[in-house]
Amino acid sequence: MTAEVLSVLNVEAGYRKGLAVLRGVSLHVREGQVAALLGSNGAGKTTLLRTVMGLIPDQPEKGEVVFRGVRLNGKDPDAVTRLGVVLVPEGRGLFPELTVEENLQLAGYARRYTGREYEAVLDRFPVLRERRWQQAGTLSGGEQQMLALARALLLRPSLLLLDEPSLGLAPRVVAQIFDILKSLNREGLSILRVEQNARMALTVAHYGYVLEAGRLVLEGPAERLRDDPNVQELYLGVQREPSPKGFRRWRPKRRWA
Amino acid sequence: MTLALQYVANGLAAGSLYALVALGIVLLYRSSRVLNFAHGDLATLGVFLAFTGITRGWRYGLCLAAGLLGAAAVSAGFYRLLIKPARQATSLSLVITTLGFALLLSGLMVWVWGTDTKVFPFPLSETRVHRLGGVVVSELTAGSLAVGLFLVSGLSVLVQKTRLGLAMRAVAQNPEAAQLLGVPAGRVLAATWAVAGVLGAAAGMLLAPAVLLDPFMMLDPFLKGFAAAVLGGMDSLPGAVVGGLLLGVAESAFAGYVSVKYKATLSFVVIVAVLLARPEGLLGRPFHRRV
């Protein structure tokens, strides 16, 4: 068993008092592994990532978030980032009016990166080198996602949190980004990814969690989740059990263990 | 023709002060979405701090610097202690907070320095004049224009060319995304407030020799600066400068050709006209209401 990079322990969080979005979620990301967090719309995946980063003021309401033995509760997002937990948020969080170069420079505000680090990151994303002086808002969706990843890498993360990195991208671009993630992980980076698309999420992951209405309903190694009949039916679109007349169930049965 | 040029010259000098005030207002509005009604009183406080030093006979340049720094510190402190902790406040309650702070500051100044007007000693005189062609320019006029332009270009270099400026722009556009890159948004905003304080106090120091120093000295220039900011577009730094200079020239021409008595009214007319005709201002970005 390797050590945990991130532990989320019994976290309850929400945006308004008395309206909990997460109701006692516990999950772990192990050193050097990729964990995938699945769930449908509104399950609380993004809220979980935002709670870890400290983006929701005065949350989590209950429970603890621990990164390598350091308690993250109540820390400002910039402090969490400087500790080495880097989030690429939903919508990528780019500055559309700044140039690609300026977007990258911002990652060096808290801790300057060296020329070698900068070159290494641009070598990974050659297209950004060509587009250096262009406004970030003029990049294509895939290029924007690459810029967001490049910026995150310049922060030298120990743990990368990704909120739907494949959202709205062409399949070929998605494959490209997944290859990058795979090679980053091989180099030792721990990753927690949030996905709606379970098939994609489980192809590049060691361990998976299924979140539903603010509770974890299923967890296990990625292969086991892929073969799990419930996950197959609900998230992978594998059809089983046709009704006597041959119709598909409108609302699939959930059989959580 | 000479007369017209004269009005333009006078207008530009007054306008450069309006531009400085407007820059402070726009800088804060852009980054923290706060209309800072305490901006004028903060500036006056800076002038008073410098004035106290000067009357004690301390080195003149040192006193001016101390006044600027004092205004910067109070401005940053105001953000840190009152604006930042109000995380879930609506923009209206923030505006009221700044109004309250303005009253507090002016009360404090009345208490410490009294309401009688004071002469702020200044190396440039308003009565010594130079003639350029037919246009009469006093030393003070030329000086305020020069200092104003110097500060405006200084600010533009700060915002466009430095690391802090880049962080300021990023925090203004999307504070959350900036924090996710490790940029300490709170500290960057405090720095922005400090810079705004310096701009305001500088405008106050250029104004004090012309209008005499008292705790309510900046009331009128603040409103003019606010009008200039609205005219240029609340979101645009170049707009604040253009708006300030335009308002200065328009005001001086209005006083010359139409009526001196209603000169002060012009800025309010400008606010109303801009809001009716082009609410985003001259250089601002048009608003789109999202439904």
XYZ file of C-alpha atoms in Angstrom:
548
model
C 0.000 0.000 0.000
C 1.419 3.356 -0.937
C 0.785 6.457 1.155
C -2.106 8.791 0.544
C -1.475 12.194 -1.056
C -4.955 13.450 -0.409
C -7.500 12.284 2.117
C -11.005 13.613 2.194
C -12.577 12.488 5.471
C -16.328 12.594 6.110
C -16.683 15.922 4.367
C -19.998 17.729 4.444
C -20.139 20.910 2.421
C -22.550 23.152 0.574
C -23.078 26.676 -0.614
C -25.755 27.715 1.846
C -26.393 26.764 5.429
C -28.646 23.752 5.744
C -28.318 22.845 2.078
C -25.577 20.243 2.045
C -24.307 19.206 -1.377
C -21.776 16.719 -0.022
C -23.093 14.535 2.761
C -20.219 12.717 4.358
C -17.799 11.926 1.550
C -14.529 10.101 2.228
C -12.032 9.387 -0.496
C -8.288 8.988 -0.920
C -5.804 9.573 -3.661
C -2.706 7.413 -3.309
C 0.791 8.569 -4.170
C 1.457 8.177 -7.883
C -2.023 7.002 -8.755
C -4.881 8.348 -10.825
C -8.249 8.380 -9.095
C -11.438 9.015 -11.031
C -14.555 10.514 -9.523
C -17.696 9.694 -11.472
C -21.212 10.919 -11.122
C -24.023 12.468 -13.039
C -24.974 16.139 -13.187
C -25.373 17.721 -9.795
C -23.893 14.819 -7.869
C -21.411 17.131 -6.163
C -18.197 16.333 -8.045
C -17.229 19.929 -8.700
C -18.265 20.916 -5.187
C -15.869 18.315 -3.816
C -12.952 19.764 -5.788
C -13.898 23.312 -4.810
C -14.076 22.293 -1.157
C -10.615 20.733 -1.327
C -9.189 23.955 -2.813
C -10.920 26.170 -0.253
C -12.862 27.999 -2.957
C -16.106 27.918 -0.974
C -15.798 30.261 1.991
C -16.177 28.649 5.441
C -16.530 25.138 4.008
C -16.335 22.185 4.630
C -18.993 22.350 7.279
C -17.777 19.073 8.784
C -14.948 16.666 8.116
C -11.356 17.138 7.102
C -9.269 17.541 3.980
C -5.670 16.428 4.476
C -2.842 16.784 1.950
C 0.358 14.916 2.909
C -0.396 15.358 6.596
C -1.331 19.057 6.253
C -4.897 20.024 7.098
C -6.327 22.134 4.264
C -9.553 23.218 6.002
C -9.901 26.986 6.105
C -6.889 27.702 3.891
C -7.181 30.207 1.021
C -7.104 28.726 -2.499
C -3.813 30.423 -3.315
C -2.225 28.901 -0.195
C -3.527 25.440 -1.120
C -2.124 25.894 -4.619
C 1.273 26.924 -3.263
C 1.320 23.743 -1.144
C 1.205 21.726 -4.374
C -2.471 20.922 -4.918
C -3.344 22.400 -8.304
C -6.859 22.514 -9.739
C -7.670 22.936 -13.410
C -11.222 24.131 -12.896
C -14.331 23.562 -14.899
C -14.214 26.027 -17.785
C -10.397 26.012 -17.476
C -10.000 29.329 -15.631
C -7.967 31.012 -18.364
C -7.684 34.772 -18.756
C -9.107 35.206 -22.247
C -7.876 38.778 -22.667
C -4.288 38.023 -21.672
C -1.838 36.439 -24.088
C -0.780 32.813 -23.823
C 2.595 33.982 -22.538
C 1.001 36.156 -19.852
C -1.234 33.290 -18.781
C 1.884 31.175 -18.314
C 3.721 33.967 -16.505
C 0.951 34.190 -13.932
C 1.796 30.654 -12.842
C 5.204 32.031 -11.895
C 3.865 34.806 -9.688
C 4.043 32.960 -6.382
C 7.116 30.920 -7.222
C 9.187 31.808 -10.275
C 9.787 28.911 -12.613
C 13.167 28.347 -14.213
C 13.828 28.649 -17.936
C 14.338 24.916 -18.081
C 10.959 24.172 -16.470
C 9.332 26.580 -18.924
C 10.978 24.917 -21.937
C 10.079 21.451 -20.673
C 6.415 22.402 -20.394
C 6.344 24.018 -23.835
C 8.012 20.930 -25.304
C 5.077 18.948 -24.015
C 2.628 21.361 -25.667
C 4.403 22.538 -28.837
C 1.277 24.266 -30.154
C 1.470 26.806 -27.319
C 4.909 27.906 -28.473
C 3.455 28.918 -31.842
C 0.586 30.760 -30.182
C 2.590 32.510 -27.478
C 1.606 36.061 -28.369
C -2.030 35.336 -29.130
C -4.816 36.179 -26.725
C -5.852 33.058 -24.832
C -9.498 33.629 -25.786
C -8.642 33.129 -29.469
C -7.342 29.584 -28.959
C -9.398 26.543 -29.908
C -10.976 24.484 -27.146
C -8.244 21.865 -27.232
C -5.488 24.465 -27.218
C -7.153 26.192 -24.278
C -7.199 22.927 -22.350
C -3.516 22.458 -23.154
C -2.777 25.973 -21.938
C -4.647 25.263 -18.713
C -2.635 22.060 -18.234
C 0.639 23.801 -19.092
C -0.086 26.506 -16.520
C -0.889 23.876 -13.920
C 2.383 22.045 -14.605
C 4.408 25.250 -14.221
C 3.124 25.355 -10.646
C 4.994 22.063 -10.039
C 2.012 20.215 -8.552
C 2.259 17.171 -6.306
C -1.402 16.482 -6.920
C -3.371 17.583 -9.958
C -7.130 17.981 -9.706
C -8.907 18.008 -13.066
C -12.529 18.999 -13.470
C -13.817 17.374 -16.664
C -10.719 17.831 -18.811
C -12.483 16.244 -21.777
C -15.576 18.458 -21.741
C -16.525 19.816 -25.140
C -13.448 18.551 -26.956
C -13.163 16.539 -30.164
C -12.411 12.838 -29.589
C -8.961 13.137 -31.142
C -8.060 16.021 -28.824
C -9.403 14.080 -25.865
C -7.161 11.153 -26.752
C -4.203 13.509 -27.018
C -4.889 14.989 -23.600
C -5.317 11.555 -22.065
C -1.942 10.519 -23.457
C -0.405 13.563 -21.797
C -2.095 12.714 -18.515
C -0.879 9.127 -18.755
C 2.708 10.171 -19.303
C 2.509 12.728 -16.486
C 1.289 9.993 -14.181
C 4.094 7.680 -15.286
C 6.495 10.438 -14.225
C 5.004 10.204 -10.741
C 2.241 12.827 -10.639
C -0.853 11.920 -8.623
C -4.128 12.906 -10.252
C -7.755 13.151 -9.181
C -10.083 13.485 -12.159
C -13.717 14.269 -12.234
C -15.671 12.993 -15.208
C -19.213 12.588 -16.341
C -18.060 10.302 -19.075
C -17.323 7.127 -17.160
C -15.874 5.180 -20.061
C -13.181 7.773 -20.623
C -12.508 8.246 -16.963
C -12.035 4.573 -16.226
C -9.636 3.981 -19.114
C -6.989 6.204 -17.505
C -7.365 5.535 -13.785
C -6.250 3.148 -11.072
C -9.127 3.639 -8.729
C -12.625 5.005 -9.086
C -15.358 6.485 -6.933
C -18.999 6.924 -7.867
C -20.729 9.915 -6.335
C -24.492 10.209 -6.330
C -26.525 12.998 -4.738
C -23.665 13.930 -2.449
C -22.824 10.429 -1.236
C -20.257 7.918 -2.410
C -22.180 4.867 -3.529
C -19.446 2.728 -5.013
C -15.689 2.562 -5.072
C -13.070 0.165 -6.246
C -10.178 -0.442 -8.637
C -10.912 0.923 -12.091
C -11.126 -2.511 -13.782
C -13.628 -3.716 -11.248
C -15.795 -0.634 -11.695
C -15.662 -1.068 -15.441
C -17.051 -4.574 -15.080
C -19.595 -3.674 -12.441
C -23.093 -4.244 -13.832
C -24.517 -1.120 -12.162
C -21.813 1.158 -13.515
C -22.157 -0.454 -16.909
C -25.833 0.190 -17.025
C -25.865 3.652 -15.512
C -22.687 5.217 -16.829
C -21.424 3.089 -19.661
C -24.749 2.737 -21.433
C -24.559 -1.040 -21.613
C -28.086 -2.267 -21.946
C -29.224 -5.221 -19.927
C -32.528 -6.685 -18.948
C -34.885 -5.511 -21.681
C -38.441 -5.366 -20.473
C -40.839 -8.076 -21.633
C -41.969 -5.901 -24.548
C -38.407 -5.079 -25.488
C -38.449 -1.472 -24.255
C -35.530 -0.013 -22.454
C -36.208 1.032 -18.897
C -36.655 4.765 -18.714
C -35.149 4.837 -15.280
C -32.528 2.171 -14.758
C -32.656 0.204 -11.561
C -29.922 1.000 -9.111
C -28.609 -1.930 -7.186
C -25.918 -0.488 -5.005
C -24.470 -3.161 -2.808
C -8.332 81.501 -31.344
C -5.843 82.364 -28.624
C -8.717 82.443 -26.205
C -9.764 78.965 -27.233
C -6.205 77.712 -26.778
C -6.138 79.357 -23.370
C -9.256 77.476 -22.349
C -7.767 74.226 -23.607
C -4.556 74.779 -21.658
C -6.401 75.561 -18.430
C -8.768 72.674 -19.075
C -5.969 70.170 -19.610
C -4.328 71.158 -16.338
C -7.558 70.746 -14.381
C -8.352 67.644 -16.436
C -5.089 65.942 -15.523
C -6.128 66.168 -11.857
C -9.573 64.777 -12.672
C -7.832 62.014 -14.590
C -5.730 61.097 -11.534
C -8.821 60.937 -9.335
C -10.738 58.991 -11.985
C -7.865 56.510 -12.367
C -8.043 55.732 -8.669
C -11.799 55.200 -8.851
C -11.607 53.028 -11.972
C -8.663 50.999 -10.672
C -10.682 49.964 -7.630
C -13.951 49.486 -9.483
C -12.284 47.222 -12.036
C -10.529 45.061 -9.492
C -12.799 44.937 -6.454
C -16.131 46.054 -7.957
C -16.348 48.731 -5.286
C -17.224 52.369 -5.910
C -14.952 53.985 -3.374
C -16.639 57.111 -2.052
C -13.859 57.479 0.504
C -11.367 58.122 -2.286
C -11.514 61.932 -1.968
C -11.206 61.967 1.807
C -8.313 59.524 1.688
C -6.549 61.909 -0.662
C -7.218 64.867 1.653
C -5.825 62.863 4.559
C -2.612 62.326 2.600
C -2.334 66.062 1.932
C -2.902 66.851 5.616
C -0.204 64.383 6.653
C 2.245 66.090 4.299
C 1.085 69.514 5.516
C 1.731 68.625 9.157
C 5.247 67.541 8.322
C 5.922 70.719 6.368
C 4.697 73.010 9.137
C 7.049 71.196 11.531
C 9.833 72.240 9.169
C 10.771 68.765 7.966
C 12.338 68.200 4.539
C 9.755 69.124 1.918
C 10.187 66.165 -0.441
C 10.174 63.776 2.474
C 6.860 65.197 3.699
C 5.212 64.786 0.292
C 6.438 61.192 0.106
C 5.176 60.521 3.628
C 1.771 61.955 2.687
C 1.551 59.695 -0.375
C 2.628 56.638 1.608
C 0.233 57.507 4.420
C -2.698 57.658 1.995
C -1.549 54.361 0.458
C -1.349 52.677 3.852
C -4.753 53.920 5.008
C -6.314 52.897 1.685
C -4.814 49.399 1.814
C -5.740 49.085 5.483
C -9.319 50.108 4.719
C -9.529 47.343 2.126
C -7.926 44.763 4.406
C -9.954 45.542 7.523
C -13.365 46.561 6.200
C -13.889 45.627 2.540
C -12.210 42.221 2.347
C -13.879 40.669 5.411
C -17.299 41.567 3.945
C -17.121 38.621 1.576
C -20.792 38.133 1.009
C -21.776 41.776 0.994
C -23.787 43.183 -1.893
C -22.264 46.004 -3.906
C -24.720 48.429 -2.315
C -23.585 47.580 1.203
C -19.955 47.942 0.119
C -20.709 51.398 -1.283
C -22.329 52.314 2.012
C -19.255 51.038 3.844
C -17.066 53.366 1.801
C -19.469 56.260 2.447
C -19.266 55.554 6.167
C -15.488 55.439 6.006
C -15.510 58.767 4.113
C -17.553 60.371 6.905
C -15.245 58.863 9.511
C -12.163 60.234 7.763
C -13.554 63.726 7.260
C -14.721 63.802 10.869
C -11.267 62.766 11.980
C -9.657 65.499 9.886
C -12.005 68.164 11.247
C -11.169 66.994 14.759
C -7.400 66.997 14.262
C -6.819 69.914 11.910
C -9.976 72.037 12.230
C -12.158 73.415 9.482
C -10.318 76.665 8.780
C -8.525 76.780 5.451
C -4.762 76.513 5.355
C -2.185 77.539 2.805
C -0.355 74.518 1.476
C 3.179 75.624 0.653
C 4.189 74.553 -2.821
C 7.306 75.302 -4.873
C 5.290 76.198 -7.983
C 3.297 79.401 -7.907
C -0.021 80.161 -9.468
C 0.810 83.805 -10.051
C 4.138 83.429 -11.818
C 3.221 82.915 -15.462
C 4.843 82.108 -18.756
C 3.575 83.146 -22.169
C 3.597 80.603 -24.968
C 2.386 82.449 -28.053
C -0.663 84.195 -26.731
C -1.461 81.566 -24.155
C -0.744 82.337 -20.517
C 0.338 79.331 -18.503
C 1.033 79.576 -14.792
C 3.786 77.496 -13.286
C 1.281 75.548 -11.265
C -0.808 74.744 -14.339
C 2.210 73.486 -16.244
C 3.392 71.601 -13.164
C 0.112 69.784 -12.546
C -0.139 68.800 -16.189
C 3.430 67.464 -16.162
C 3.074 65.584 -12.860
C -0.320 64.262 -13.918
C 0.997 62.911 -17.207
C 4.040 61.473 -15.422
C 1.861 59.581 -12.933
C -0.498 58.373 -15.640
C 2.364 56.935 -17.667
C 3.887 55.494 -14.499
C 0.648 53.694 -13.742
C 0.406 52.416 -17.282
C 3.932 50.976 -17.035
C 3.059 49.401 -13.675
C -0.101 47.781 -15.004
C 1.194 46.724 -18.417
C 4.838 45.820 -17.822
C 5.365 44.519 -14.301
C 4.619 41.244 -12.550
C 2.446 42.997 -10.007
C 0.557 44.695 -12.850
C -0.047 41.374 -14.569
C -1.344 39.935 -11.305
C -3.541 43.022 -10.852
C -5.067 42.528 -14.292
C -5.585 38.818 -13.654
C -7.245 39.396 -10.284
C -9.485 42.061 -11.828
C -10.597 39.687 -14.585
C -11.129 36.533 -12.541
C -9.970 36.483 -8.918
C -10.799 32.817 -8.456
C -8.733 31.673 -11.421
C -5.858 33.883 -10.253
C -5.924 32.263 -6.818
C -5.837 28.830 -8.436
C -2.484 29.883 -9.928
C -1.161 30.691 -6.470
C -1.597 34.460 -6.883
C -2.471 35.867 -3.437
C -5.536 37.815 -4.574
C -6.017 39.567 -1.232
C -2.506 40.984 -1.192
C -2.677 42.008 -4.851
C -5.939 43.845 -4.209
C -4.466 45.561 -1.148
C -1.620 46.743 -3.383
C -4.178 48.028 -5.902
C -5.898 50.010 -3.150
C -2.545 51.420 -2.068
C -1.781 52.551 -5.623
C -5.197 54.194 -5.855
C -4.482 55.999 -2.574
C -1.200 57.354 -3.960
C -2.912 58.629 -7.128
C -5.610 60.377 -5.101
C -3.171 61.960 -2.667
C -0.980 63.162 -5.544
C -4.001 64.839 -7.129
C -4.792 66.406 -3.751
C -1.275 67.807 -3.392
C -1.432 69.405 -6.829
C -4.846 70.837 -6.062
C -4.146 72.132 -2.533
C -1.967 75.117 -3.546
C -4.711 76.348 -5.882
C -7.785 75.985 -3.673
C -6.447 76.159 -0.080
C -6.407 73.144 2.184
C -9.394 72.151 4.300
C -10.983 68.815 5.219
C -13.580 69.077 2.445
C -11.172 70.167 -0.265
C -11.527 66.995 -2.366
C -15.303 66.864 -2.363
C -15.668 68.696 -5.659
C -12.680 67.120 -7.456
C -13.891 63.695 -6.372
C -17.252 64.278 -8.051
C -15.468 65.546 -11.168
C -13.220 62.510 -11.159
C -16.262 60.299 -10.780
C -17.913 62.024 -13.749
C -14.693 61.580 -15.736
C -14.668 57.864 -14.863
C -18.267 57.474 -16.009
C -17.488 59.422 -19.181
C -14.474 57.265 -20.042
C -16.069 53.971 -19.005
C -15.866 52.605 -15.460
C -13.905 49.591 -16.656
C -11.244 51.331 -18.686
C -8.015 52.906 -17.389
C -7.287 54.772 -20.651
C -10.934 55.823 -20.545
C -10.398 57.457 -17.148
C -7.540 59.555 -18.540
C -9.414 60.545 -21.697
C -12.545 61.251 -19.669
C -10.631 63.397 -17.189
C -8.898 65.514 -19.825
C -12.092 65.893 -21.888
C -14.099 66.917 -18.847
C -11.425 69.431 -17.851
C -11.403 71.058 -21.303
C -15.192 70.971 -21.616
C -15.553 72.590 -18.227
C -13.094 75.361 -18.942
C -14.671 76.038 -22.343
C -18.135 76.024 -20.772
C -16.993 78.506 -18.126
C -15.463 80.719 -20.790
C -18.177 80.688 -23.435
C -21.366 79.986 -21.504
C -21.393 80.598 -17.799
C -18.923 80.424 -14.951
C -21.751 80.116 -12.488
C -22.962 76.765 -13.794
C -19.493 75.344 -14.411
C -19.812 72.844 -11.562
C -23.121 71.573 -12.907
C -21.508 70.434 -16.133
C -20.039 67.272 -14.633
C -23.472 66.131 -13.465
C -24.912 66.863 -16.892
C -22.107 64.725 -18.300
C -22.938 61.811 -15.963
C -26.615 61.914 -16.914
C -25.912 62.310 -20.628
C -23.418 59.442 -20.695
C -25.724 57.134 -18.794
C -28.534 57.940 -21.216
C -26.606 57.792 -24.465
C -23.717 55.410 -23.942
C -23.793 53.750 -20.527
C -20.539 51.891 -21.095
C -18.641 55.196 -21.508
C -16.314 56.272 -24.304
C -13.769 53.465 -24.067
C -15.694 50.972 -21.971
C -16.978 47.658 -23.137
C -20.696 47.500 -23.801
C -22.751 45.713 -21.188
C -24.883 42.798 -22.164
C -27.639 41.837 -19.879
C -27.724 38.098 -19.527
C -31.181 36.750 -19.126
